PDB file of C-alpha atoms and ligand atoms in Angstrom:
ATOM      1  CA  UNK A   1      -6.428 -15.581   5.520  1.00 84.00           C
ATOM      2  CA  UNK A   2      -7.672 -16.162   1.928  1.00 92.00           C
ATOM      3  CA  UNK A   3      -4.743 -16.213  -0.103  1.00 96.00           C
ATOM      4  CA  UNK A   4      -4.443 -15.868  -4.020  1.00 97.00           C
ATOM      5  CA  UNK A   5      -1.857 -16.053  -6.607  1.00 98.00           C
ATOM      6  CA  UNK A   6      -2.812 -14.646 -10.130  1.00 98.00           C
ATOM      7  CA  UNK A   7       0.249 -14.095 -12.666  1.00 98.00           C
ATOM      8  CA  UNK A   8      -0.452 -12.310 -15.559  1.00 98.00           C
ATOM      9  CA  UNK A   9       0.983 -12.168 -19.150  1.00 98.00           C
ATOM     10  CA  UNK A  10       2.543  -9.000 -18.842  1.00 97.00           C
ATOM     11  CA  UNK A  11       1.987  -5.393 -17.151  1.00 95.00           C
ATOM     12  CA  UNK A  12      -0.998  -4.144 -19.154  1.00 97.00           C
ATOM     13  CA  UNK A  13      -2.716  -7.457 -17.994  1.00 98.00           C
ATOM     14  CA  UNK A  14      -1.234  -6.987 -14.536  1.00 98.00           C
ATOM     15  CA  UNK A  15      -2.945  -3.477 -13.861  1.00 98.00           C
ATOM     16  CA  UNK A  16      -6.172  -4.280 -16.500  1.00 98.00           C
ATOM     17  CA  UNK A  17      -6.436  -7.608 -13.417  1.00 98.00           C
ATOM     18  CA  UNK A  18      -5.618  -5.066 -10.513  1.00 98.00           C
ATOM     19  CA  UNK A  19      -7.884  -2.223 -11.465  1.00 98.00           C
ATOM     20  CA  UNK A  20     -10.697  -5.219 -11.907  1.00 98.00           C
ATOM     21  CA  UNK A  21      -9.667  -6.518  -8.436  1.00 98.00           C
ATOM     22  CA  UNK A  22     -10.278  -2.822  -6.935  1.00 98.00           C
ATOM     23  CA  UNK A  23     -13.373  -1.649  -8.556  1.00 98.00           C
ATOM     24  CA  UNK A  24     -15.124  -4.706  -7.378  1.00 98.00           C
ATOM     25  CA  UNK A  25     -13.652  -4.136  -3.890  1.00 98.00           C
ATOM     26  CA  UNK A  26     -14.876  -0.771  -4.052  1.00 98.00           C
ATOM     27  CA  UNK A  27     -18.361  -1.262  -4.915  1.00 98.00           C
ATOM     28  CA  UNK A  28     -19.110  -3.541  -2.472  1.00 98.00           C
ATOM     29  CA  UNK A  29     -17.418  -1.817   0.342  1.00 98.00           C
ATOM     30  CA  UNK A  30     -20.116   1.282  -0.912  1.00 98.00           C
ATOM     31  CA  UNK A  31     -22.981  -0.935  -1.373  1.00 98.00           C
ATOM     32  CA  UNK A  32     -22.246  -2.529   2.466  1.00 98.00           C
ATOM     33  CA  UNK A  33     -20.266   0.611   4.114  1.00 98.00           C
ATOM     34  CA  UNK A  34     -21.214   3.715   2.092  1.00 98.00           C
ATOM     35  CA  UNK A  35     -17.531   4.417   1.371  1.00 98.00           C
ATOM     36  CA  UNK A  36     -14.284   2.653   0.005  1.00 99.00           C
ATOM     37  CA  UNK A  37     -10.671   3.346   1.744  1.00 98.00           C
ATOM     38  CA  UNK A  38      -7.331   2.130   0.172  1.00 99.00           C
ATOM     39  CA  UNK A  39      -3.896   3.357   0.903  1.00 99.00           C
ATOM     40  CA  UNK A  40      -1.785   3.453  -1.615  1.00 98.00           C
ATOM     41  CA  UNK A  41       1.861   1.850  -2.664  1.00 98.00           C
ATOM     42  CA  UNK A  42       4.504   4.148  -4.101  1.00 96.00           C
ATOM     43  CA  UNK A  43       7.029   3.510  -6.735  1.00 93.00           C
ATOM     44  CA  UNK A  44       7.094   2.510 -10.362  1.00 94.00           C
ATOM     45  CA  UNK A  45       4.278  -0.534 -10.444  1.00 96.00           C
ATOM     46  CA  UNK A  46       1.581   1.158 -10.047  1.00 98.00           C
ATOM     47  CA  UNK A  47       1.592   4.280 -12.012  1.00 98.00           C
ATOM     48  CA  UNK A  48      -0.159   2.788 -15.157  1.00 98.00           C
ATOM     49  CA  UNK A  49      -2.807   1.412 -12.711  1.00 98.00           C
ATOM     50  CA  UNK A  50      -3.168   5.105 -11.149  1.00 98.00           C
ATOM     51  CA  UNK A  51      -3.901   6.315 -14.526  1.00 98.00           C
ATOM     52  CA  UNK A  52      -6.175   3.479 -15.369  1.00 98.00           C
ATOM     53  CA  UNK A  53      -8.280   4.492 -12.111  1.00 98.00           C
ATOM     54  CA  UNK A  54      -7.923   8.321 -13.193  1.00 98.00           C
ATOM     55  CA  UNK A  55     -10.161   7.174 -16.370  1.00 98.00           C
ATOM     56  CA  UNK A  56     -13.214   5.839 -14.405  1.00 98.00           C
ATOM     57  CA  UNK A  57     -16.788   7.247 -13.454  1.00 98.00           C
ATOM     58  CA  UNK A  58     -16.579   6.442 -10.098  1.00 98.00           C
ATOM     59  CA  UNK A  59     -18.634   8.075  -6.665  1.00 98.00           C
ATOM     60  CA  UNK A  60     -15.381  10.148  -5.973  1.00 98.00           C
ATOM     61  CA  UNK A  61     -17.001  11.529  -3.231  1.00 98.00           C
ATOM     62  CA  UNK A  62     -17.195   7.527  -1.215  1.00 98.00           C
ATOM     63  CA  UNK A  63     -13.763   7.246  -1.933  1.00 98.00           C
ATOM     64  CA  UNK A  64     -11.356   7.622   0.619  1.00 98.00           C
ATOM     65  CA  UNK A  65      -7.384   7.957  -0.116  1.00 99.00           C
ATOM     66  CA  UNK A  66      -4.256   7.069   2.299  1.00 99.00           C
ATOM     67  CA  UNK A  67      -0.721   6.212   1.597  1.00 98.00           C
ATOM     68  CA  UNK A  68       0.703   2.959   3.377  1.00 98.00           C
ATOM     69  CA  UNK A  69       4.370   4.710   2.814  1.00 98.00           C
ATOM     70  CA  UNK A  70       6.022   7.788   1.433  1.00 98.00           C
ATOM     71  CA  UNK A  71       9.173   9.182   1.217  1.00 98.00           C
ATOM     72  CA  UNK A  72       9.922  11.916   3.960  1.00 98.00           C
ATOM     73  CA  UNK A  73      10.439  14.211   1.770  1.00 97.00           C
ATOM     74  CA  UNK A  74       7.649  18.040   0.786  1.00 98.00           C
ATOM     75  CA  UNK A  75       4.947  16.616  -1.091  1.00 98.00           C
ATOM     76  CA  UNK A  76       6.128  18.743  -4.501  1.00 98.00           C
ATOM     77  CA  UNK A  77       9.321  16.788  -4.448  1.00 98.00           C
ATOM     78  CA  UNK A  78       9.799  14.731  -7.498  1.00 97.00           C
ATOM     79  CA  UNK A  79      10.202  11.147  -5.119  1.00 96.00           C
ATOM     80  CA  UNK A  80       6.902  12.256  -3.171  1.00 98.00           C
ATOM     81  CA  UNK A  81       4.405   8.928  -4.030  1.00 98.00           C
ATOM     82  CA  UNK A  82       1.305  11.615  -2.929  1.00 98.00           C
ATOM     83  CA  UNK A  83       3.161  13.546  -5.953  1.00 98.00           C
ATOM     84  CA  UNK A  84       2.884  10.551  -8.882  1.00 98.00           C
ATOM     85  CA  UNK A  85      -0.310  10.122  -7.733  1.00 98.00           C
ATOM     86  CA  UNK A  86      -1.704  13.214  -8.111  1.00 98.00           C
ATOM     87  CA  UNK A  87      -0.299  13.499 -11.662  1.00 98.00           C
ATOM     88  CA  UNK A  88      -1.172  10.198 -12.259  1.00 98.00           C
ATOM     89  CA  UNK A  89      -5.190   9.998 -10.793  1.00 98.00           C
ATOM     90  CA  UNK A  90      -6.241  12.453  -8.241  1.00 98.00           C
ATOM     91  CA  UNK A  91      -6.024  15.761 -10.061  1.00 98.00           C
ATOM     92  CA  UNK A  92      -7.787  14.550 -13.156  1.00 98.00           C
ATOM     93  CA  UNK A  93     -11.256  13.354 -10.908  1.00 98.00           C
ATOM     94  CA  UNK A  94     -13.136  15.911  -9.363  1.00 98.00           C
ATOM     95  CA  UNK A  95     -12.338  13.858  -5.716  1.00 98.00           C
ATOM     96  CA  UNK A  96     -13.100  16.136  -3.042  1.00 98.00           C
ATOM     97  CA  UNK A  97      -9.898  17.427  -1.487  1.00 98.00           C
ATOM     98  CA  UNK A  98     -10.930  16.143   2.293  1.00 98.00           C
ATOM     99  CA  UNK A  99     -11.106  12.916   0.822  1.00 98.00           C
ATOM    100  CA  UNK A 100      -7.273  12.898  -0.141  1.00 98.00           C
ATOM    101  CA  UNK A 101      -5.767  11.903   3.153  1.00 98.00           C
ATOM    102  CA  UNK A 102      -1.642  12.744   2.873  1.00 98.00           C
ATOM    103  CA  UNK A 103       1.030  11.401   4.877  1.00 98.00           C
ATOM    104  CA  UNK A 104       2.491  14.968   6.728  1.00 98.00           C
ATOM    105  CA  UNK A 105       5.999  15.343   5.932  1.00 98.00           C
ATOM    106  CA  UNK A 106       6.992  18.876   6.463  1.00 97.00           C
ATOM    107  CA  UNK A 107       7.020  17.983  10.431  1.00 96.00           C
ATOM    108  CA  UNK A 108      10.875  18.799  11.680  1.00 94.00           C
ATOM    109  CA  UNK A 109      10.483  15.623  13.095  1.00 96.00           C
ATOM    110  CA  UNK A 110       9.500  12.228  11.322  1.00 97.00           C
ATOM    111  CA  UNK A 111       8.081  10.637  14.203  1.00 98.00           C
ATOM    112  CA  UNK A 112       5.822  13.531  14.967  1.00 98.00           C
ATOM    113  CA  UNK A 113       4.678  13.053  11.495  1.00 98.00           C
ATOM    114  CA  UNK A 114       4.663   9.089  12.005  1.00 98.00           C
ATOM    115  CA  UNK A 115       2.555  10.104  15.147  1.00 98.00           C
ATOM    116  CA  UNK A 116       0.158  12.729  13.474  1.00 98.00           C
ATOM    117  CA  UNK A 117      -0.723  10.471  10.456  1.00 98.00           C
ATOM    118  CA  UNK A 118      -1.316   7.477  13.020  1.00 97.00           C
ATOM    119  CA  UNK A 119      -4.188   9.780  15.056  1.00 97.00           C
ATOM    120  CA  UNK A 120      -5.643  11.140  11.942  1.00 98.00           C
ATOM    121  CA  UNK A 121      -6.698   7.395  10.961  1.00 98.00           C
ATOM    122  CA  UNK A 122      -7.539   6.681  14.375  1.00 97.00           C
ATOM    123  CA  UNK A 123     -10.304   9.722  14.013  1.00 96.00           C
ATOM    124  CA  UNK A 124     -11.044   9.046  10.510  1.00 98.00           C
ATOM    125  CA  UNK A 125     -12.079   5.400  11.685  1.00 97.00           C
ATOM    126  CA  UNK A 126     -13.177   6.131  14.865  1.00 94.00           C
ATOM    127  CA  UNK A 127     -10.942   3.752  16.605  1.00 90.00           C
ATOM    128  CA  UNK A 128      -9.950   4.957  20.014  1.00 77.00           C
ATOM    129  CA  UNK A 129      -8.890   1.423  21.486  1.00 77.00           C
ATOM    130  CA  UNK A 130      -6.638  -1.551  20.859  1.00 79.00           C
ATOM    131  CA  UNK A 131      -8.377  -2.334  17.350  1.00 89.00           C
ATOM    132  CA  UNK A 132      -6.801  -1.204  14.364  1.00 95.00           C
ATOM    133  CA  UNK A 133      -8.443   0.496  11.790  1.00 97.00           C
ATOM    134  CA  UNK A 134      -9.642  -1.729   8.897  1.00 97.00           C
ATOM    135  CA  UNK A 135      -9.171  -0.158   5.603  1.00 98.00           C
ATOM    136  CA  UNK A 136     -11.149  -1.980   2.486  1.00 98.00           C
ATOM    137  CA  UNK A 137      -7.857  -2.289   0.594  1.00 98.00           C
ATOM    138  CA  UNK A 138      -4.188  -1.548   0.678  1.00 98.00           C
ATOM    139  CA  UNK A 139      -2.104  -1.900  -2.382  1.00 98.00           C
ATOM    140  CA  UNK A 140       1.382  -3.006  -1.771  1.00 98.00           C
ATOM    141  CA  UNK A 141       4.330  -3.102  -4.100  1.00 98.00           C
ATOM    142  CA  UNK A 142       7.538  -5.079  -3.015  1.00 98.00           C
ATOM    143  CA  UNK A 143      11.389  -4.292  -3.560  1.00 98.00           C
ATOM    144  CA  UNK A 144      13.608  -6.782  -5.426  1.00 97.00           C
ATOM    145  CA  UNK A 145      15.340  -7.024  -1.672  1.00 98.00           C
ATOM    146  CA  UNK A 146      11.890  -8.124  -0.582  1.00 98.00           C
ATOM    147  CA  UNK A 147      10.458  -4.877   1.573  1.00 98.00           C
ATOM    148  CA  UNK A 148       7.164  -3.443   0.953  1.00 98.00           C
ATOM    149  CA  UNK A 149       5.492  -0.527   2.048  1.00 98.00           C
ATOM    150  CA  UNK A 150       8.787   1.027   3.814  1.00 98.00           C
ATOM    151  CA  UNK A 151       9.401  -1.894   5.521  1.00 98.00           C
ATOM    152  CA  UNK A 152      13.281  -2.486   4.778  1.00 98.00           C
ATOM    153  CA  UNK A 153      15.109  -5.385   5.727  1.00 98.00           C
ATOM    154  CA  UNK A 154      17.170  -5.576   9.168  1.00 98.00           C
ATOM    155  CA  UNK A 155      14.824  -2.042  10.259  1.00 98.00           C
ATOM    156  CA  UNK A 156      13.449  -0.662  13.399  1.00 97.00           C
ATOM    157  CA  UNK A 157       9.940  -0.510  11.736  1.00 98.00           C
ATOM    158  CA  UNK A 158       9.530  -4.056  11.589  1.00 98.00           C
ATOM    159  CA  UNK A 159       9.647  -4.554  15.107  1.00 98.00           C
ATOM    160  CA  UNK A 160       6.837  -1.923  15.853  1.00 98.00           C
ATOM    161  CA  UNK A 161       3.517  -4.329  16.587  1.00 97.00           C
ATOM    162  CA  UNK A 162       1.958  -1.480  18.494  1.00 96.00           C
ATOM    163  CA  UNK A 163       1.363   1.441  16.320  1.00 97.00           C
ATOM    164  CA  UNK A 164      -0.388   1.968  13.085  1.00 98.00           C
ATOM    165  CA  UNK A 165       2.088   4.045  11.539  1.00 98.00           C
ATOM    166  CA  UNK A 166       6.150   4.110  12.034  1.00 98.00           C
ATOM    167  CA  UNK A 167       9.233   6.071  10.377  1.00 98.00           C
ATOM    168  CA  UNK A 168      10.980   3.359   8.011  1.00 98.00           C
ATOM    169  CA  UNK A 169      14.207   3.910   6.389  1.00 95.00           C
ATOM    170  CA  UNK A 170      15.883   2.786   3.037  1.00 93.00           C
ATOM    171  CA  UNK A 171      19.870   3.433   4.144  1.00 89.00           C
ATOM    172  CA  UNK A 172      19.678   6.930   5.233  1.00 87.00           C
ATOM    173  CA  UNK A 173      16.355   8.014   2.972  1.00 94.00           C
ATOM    174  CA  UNK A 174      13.189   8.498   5.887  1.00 97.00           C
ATOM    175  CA  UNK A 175       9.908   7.287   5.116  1.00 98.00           C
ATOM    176  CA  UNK A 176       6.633   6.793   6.974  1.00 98.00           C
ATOM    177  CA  UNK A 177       5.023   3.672   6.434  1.00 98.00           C
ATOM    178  CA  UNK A 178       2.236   1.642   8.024  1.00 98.00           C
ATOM    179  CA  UNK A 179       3.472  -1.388  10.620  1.00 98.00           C
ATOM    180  CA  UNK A 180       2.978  -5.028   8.778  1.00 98.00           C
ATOM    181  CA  UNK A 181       0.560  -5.570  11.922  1.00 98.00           C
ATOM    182  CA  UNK A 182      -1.785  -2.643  10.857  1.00 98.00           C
ATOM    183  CA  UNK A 183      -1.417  -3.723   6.886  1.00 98.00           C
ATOM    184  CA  UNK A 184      -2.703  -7.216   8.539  1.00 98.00           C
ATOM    185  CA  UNK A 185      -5.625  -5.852   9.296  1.00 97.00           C
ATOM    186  CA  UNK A 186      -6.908  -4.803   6.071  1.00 98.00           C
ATOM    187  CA  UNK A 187      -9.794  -6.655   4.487  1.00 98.00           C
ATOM    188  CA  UNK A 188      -7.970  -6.791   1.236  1.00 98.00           C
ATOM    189  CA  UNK A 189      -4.030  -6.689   0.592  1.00 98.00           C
ATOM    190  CA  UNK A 190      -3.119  -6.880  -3.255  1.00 98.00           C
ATOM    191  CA  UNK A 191       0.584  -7.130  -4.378  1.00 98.00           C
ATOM    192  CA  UNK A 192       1.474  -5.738  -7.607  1.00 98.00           C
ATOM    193  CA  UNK A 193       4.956  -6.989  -8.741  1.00 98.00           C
ATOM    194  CA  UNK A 194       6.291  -6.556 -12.059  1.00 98.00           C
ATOM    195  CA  UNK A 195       9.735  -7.582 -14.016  1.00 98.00           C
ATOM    196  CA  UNK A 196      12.372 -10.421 -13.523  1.00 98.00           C
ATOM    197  CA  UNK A 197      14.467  -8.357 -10.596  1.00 98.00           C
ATOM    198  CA  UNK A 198      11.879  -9.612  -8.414  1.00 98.00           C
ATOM    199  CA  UNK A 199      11.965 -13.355  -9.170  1.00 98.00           C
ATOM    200  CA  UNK A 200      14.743 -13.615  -5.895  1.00 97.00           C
ATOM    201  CA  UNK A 201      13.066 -12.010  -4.059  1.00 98.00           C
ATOM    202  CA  UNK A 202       9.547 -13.749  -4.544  1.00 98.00           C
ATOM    203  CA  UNK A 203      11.166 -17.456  -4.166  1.00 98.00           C
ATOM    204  CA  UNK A 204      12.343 -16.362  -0.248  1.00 98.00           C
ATOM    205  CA  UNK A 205       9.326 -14.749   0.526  1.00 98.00           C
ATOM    206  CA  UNK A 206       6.868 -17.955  -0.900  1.00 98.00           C
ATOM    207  CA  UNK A 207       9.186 -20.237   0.547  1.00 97.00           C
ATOM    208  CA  UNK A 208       8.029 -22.450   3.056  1.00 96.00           C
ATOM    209  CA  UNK A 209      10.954 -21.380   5.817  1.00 97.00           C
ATOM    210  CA  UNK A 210      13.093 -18.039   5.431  1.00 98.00           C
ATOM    211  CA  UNK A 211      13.465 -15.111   7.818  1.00 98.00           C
ATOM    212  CA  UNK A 212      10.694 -12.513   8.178  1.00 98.00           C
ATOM    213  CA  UNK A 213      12.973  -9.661   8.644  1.00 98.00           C
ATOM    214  CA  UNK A 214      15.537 -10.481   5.684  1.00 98.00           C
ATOM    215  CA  UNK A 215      12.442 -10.711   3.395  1.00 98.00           C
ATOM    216  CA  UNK A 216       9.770  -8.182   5.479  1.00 98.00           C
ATOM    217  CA  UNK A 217       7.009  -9.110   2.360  1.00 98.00           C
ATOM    218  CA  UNK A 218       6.792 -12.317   4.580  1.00 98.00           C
ATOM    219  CA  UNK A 219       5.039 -10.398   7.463  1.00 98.00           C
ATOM    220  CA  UNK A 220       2.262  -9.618   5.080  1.00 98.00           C
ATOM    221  CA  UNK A 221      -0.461 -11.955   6.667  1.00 98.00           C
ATOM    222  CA  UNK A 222      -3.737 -10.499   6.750  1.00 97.00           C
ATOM    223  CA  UNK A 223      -6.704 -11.831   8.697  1.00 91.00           C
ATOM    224  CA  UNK A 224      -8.732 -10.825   5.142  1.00 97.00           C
ATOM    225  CA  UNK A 225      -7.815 -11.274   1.563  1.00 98.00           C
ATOM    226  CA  UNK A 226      -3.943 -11.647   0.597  1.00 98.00           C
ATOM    227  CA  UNK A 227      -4.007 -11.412  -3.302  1.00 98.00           C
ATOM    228  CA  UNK A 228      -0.596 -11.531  -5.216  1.00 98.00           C
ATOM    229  CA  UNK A 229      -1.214  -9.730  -8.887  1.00 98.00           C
ATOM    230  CA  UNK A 230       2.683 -10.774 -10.897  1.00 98.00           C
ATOM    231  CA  UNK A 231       3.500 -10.377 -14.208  1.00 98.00           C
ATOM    232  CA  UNK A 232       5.217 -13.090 -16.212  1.00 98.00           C
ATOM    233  CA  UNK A 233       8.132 -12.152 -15.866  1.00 98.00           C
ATOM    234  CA  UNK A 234       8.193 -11.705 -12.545  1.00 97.00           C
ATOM    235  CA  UNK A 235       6.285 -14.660 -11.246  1.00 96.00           C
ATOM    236  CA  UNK A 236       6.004 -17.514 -13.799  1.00 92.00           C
ATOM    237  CA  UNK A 237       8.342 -20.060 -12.463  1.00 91.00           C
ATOM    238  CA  UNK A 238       7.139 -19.322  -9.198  1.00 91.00           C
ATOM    239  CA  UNK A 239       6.129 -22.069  -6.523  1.00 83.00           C
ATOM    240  CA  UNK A 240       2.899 -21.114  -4.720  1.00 79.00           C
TER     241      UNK A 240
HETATM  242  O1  6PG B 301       7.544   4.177  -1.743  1.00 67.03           O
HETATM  243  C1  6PG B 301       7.841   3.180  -2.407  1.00 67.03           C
HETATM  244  O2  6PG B 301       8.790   3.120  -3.207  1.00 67.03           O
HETATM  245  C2  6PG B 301       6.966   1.964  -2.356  1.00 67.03           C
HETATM  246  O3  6PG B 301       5.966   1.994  -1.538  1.00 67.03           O
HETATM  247  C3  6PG B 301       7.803   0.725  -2.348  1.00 67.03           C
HETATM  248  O4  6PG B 301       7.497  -0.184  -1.338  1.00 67.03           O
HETATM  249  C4  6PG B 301       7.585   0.090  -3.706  1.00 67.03           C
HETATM  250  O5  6PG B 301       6.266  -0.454  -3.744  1.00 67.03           O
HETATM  251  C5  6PG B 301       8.595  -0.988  -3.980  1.00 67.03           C
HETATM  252  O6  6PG B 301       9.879  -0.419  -3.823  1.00 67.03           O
HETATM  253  C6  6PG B 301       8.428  -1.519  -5.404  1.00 67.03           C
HETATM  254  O7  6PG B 301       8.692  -0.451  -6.284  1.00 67.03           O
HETATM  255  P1  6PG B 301       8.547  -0.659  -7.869  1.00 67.03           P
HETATM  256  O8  6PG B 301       7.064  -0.810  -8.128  1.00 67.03           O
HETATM  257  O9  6PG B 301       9.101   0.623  -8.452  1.00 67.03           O
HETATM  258  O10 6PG B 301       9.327  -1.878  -8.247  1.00 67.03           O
END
């Protein structure tokens, strides 16, 4: 694992180093693979950086994108991530619809969802056997209790190894979120963390000893690239 830790003045520097990060990312992953895939964080972080992305030429049609959570909830509900980032990015590029790749959430059933989304990237990425699908980036936030994707603290989903995709749950609010094992094998993770709330948090998860599943950020170990894009606030009397 090639791990980095960048902090940035503030949030406009955060998501001006972030969109940098990704547009390099993607244009080698064209140049060597004729397509970029990233899955996608929800909440509040990354909006600006959606927008940023929204404002780019780019080869829409090599670009490939996937959630890593959302909330179980239709996707015209106001907490639906695929929501925000349509408003934010994908209905303001002329992407081709069959390259927007939503997590299902109208199934009665979240794990039939959890299930559906899981073989949909297995055929997207061809991957029939024990490999997991490698995605060229996925873009992780993290909660000021230390989860990311919708990998909460003391949940069921952080014990699932063997699946790509699993139902989370923050109290009694489903999601569907990618395992930490299948995040792992990404070629590129990149936190975004913004504001002071998530100095705590940060400290237990850099620390050299803590417990994975208090702090599930911790399980983020990828075989690739593990870069860590903070904000002043958030990460300048961190110790990396
Ligand atoms: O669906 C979600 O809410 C996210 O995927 C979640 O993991 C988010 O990244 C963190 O909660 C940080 O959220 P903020 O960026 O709003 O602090």
């Amino acid at each position: 694992m090639n791990k980095t830790v960048e902090v940035l003045p503030d949030q406009s520097a955060l998501v001006a180093r972030a969109l940098e990060l990704i547009l390099s990312k993607l244009e080698t992953a064209i140049e060597q693979r004729g397509r970029f895939t990233i899955a996608l964080s929800g909440g509040s972080t990354p909006k600006p950086l959606y927008e940023a992305i929204g404002n780019q030429k780019l080869p829409w049609d090599k670009i490939h994108v996937f959630w890593g959570d959302e909330r179980y909830v239709p996707p015209d509900h106001p907490d639906s991530n695929e929501l925000m980032t349509r408003r934010a990015w994908l209905d303001r590029v002329d992407i081709p619809a069959a390259n927007i790749h939503p997590v299902p959430t109208l199934e009665a059933d979240p794990a039939q969802a959890a299930a559906k989304y899981e073989q949909h990237l297995k055929e997207f990425f061809n991957s029939s056997g024990a490999e997991f699908p490698v995605l060229d980036v996925i873009l992780l936030g993290m909660g000021d209790d230390a989860h990311t994707a919708s990998l909460f603290p003391h949940t069921e989903a952080l014990k699932v190894r063997d699946r790509l995709v699993t139902v989370g749950n923050k109290n009694e609010s489903l999601r569907i979120t990618f395992t930490y094992p299948f995040i792992n094998s990404a070629r590129s993770v990149i936190f975004l963390v913004a504001g002071v709330n998530k100095r705590p948090a940060l400290a237990q998860v850099f620390a050299p000893v803590a417990d994975d599943f208090t702090y599930p950020s911790r399980l983020i170990q990828p075989q690739g690239e593990l870069c860590w894009l903070l904000d002043a606030a958030a990460g300048s009397e961190l110790q990396t």
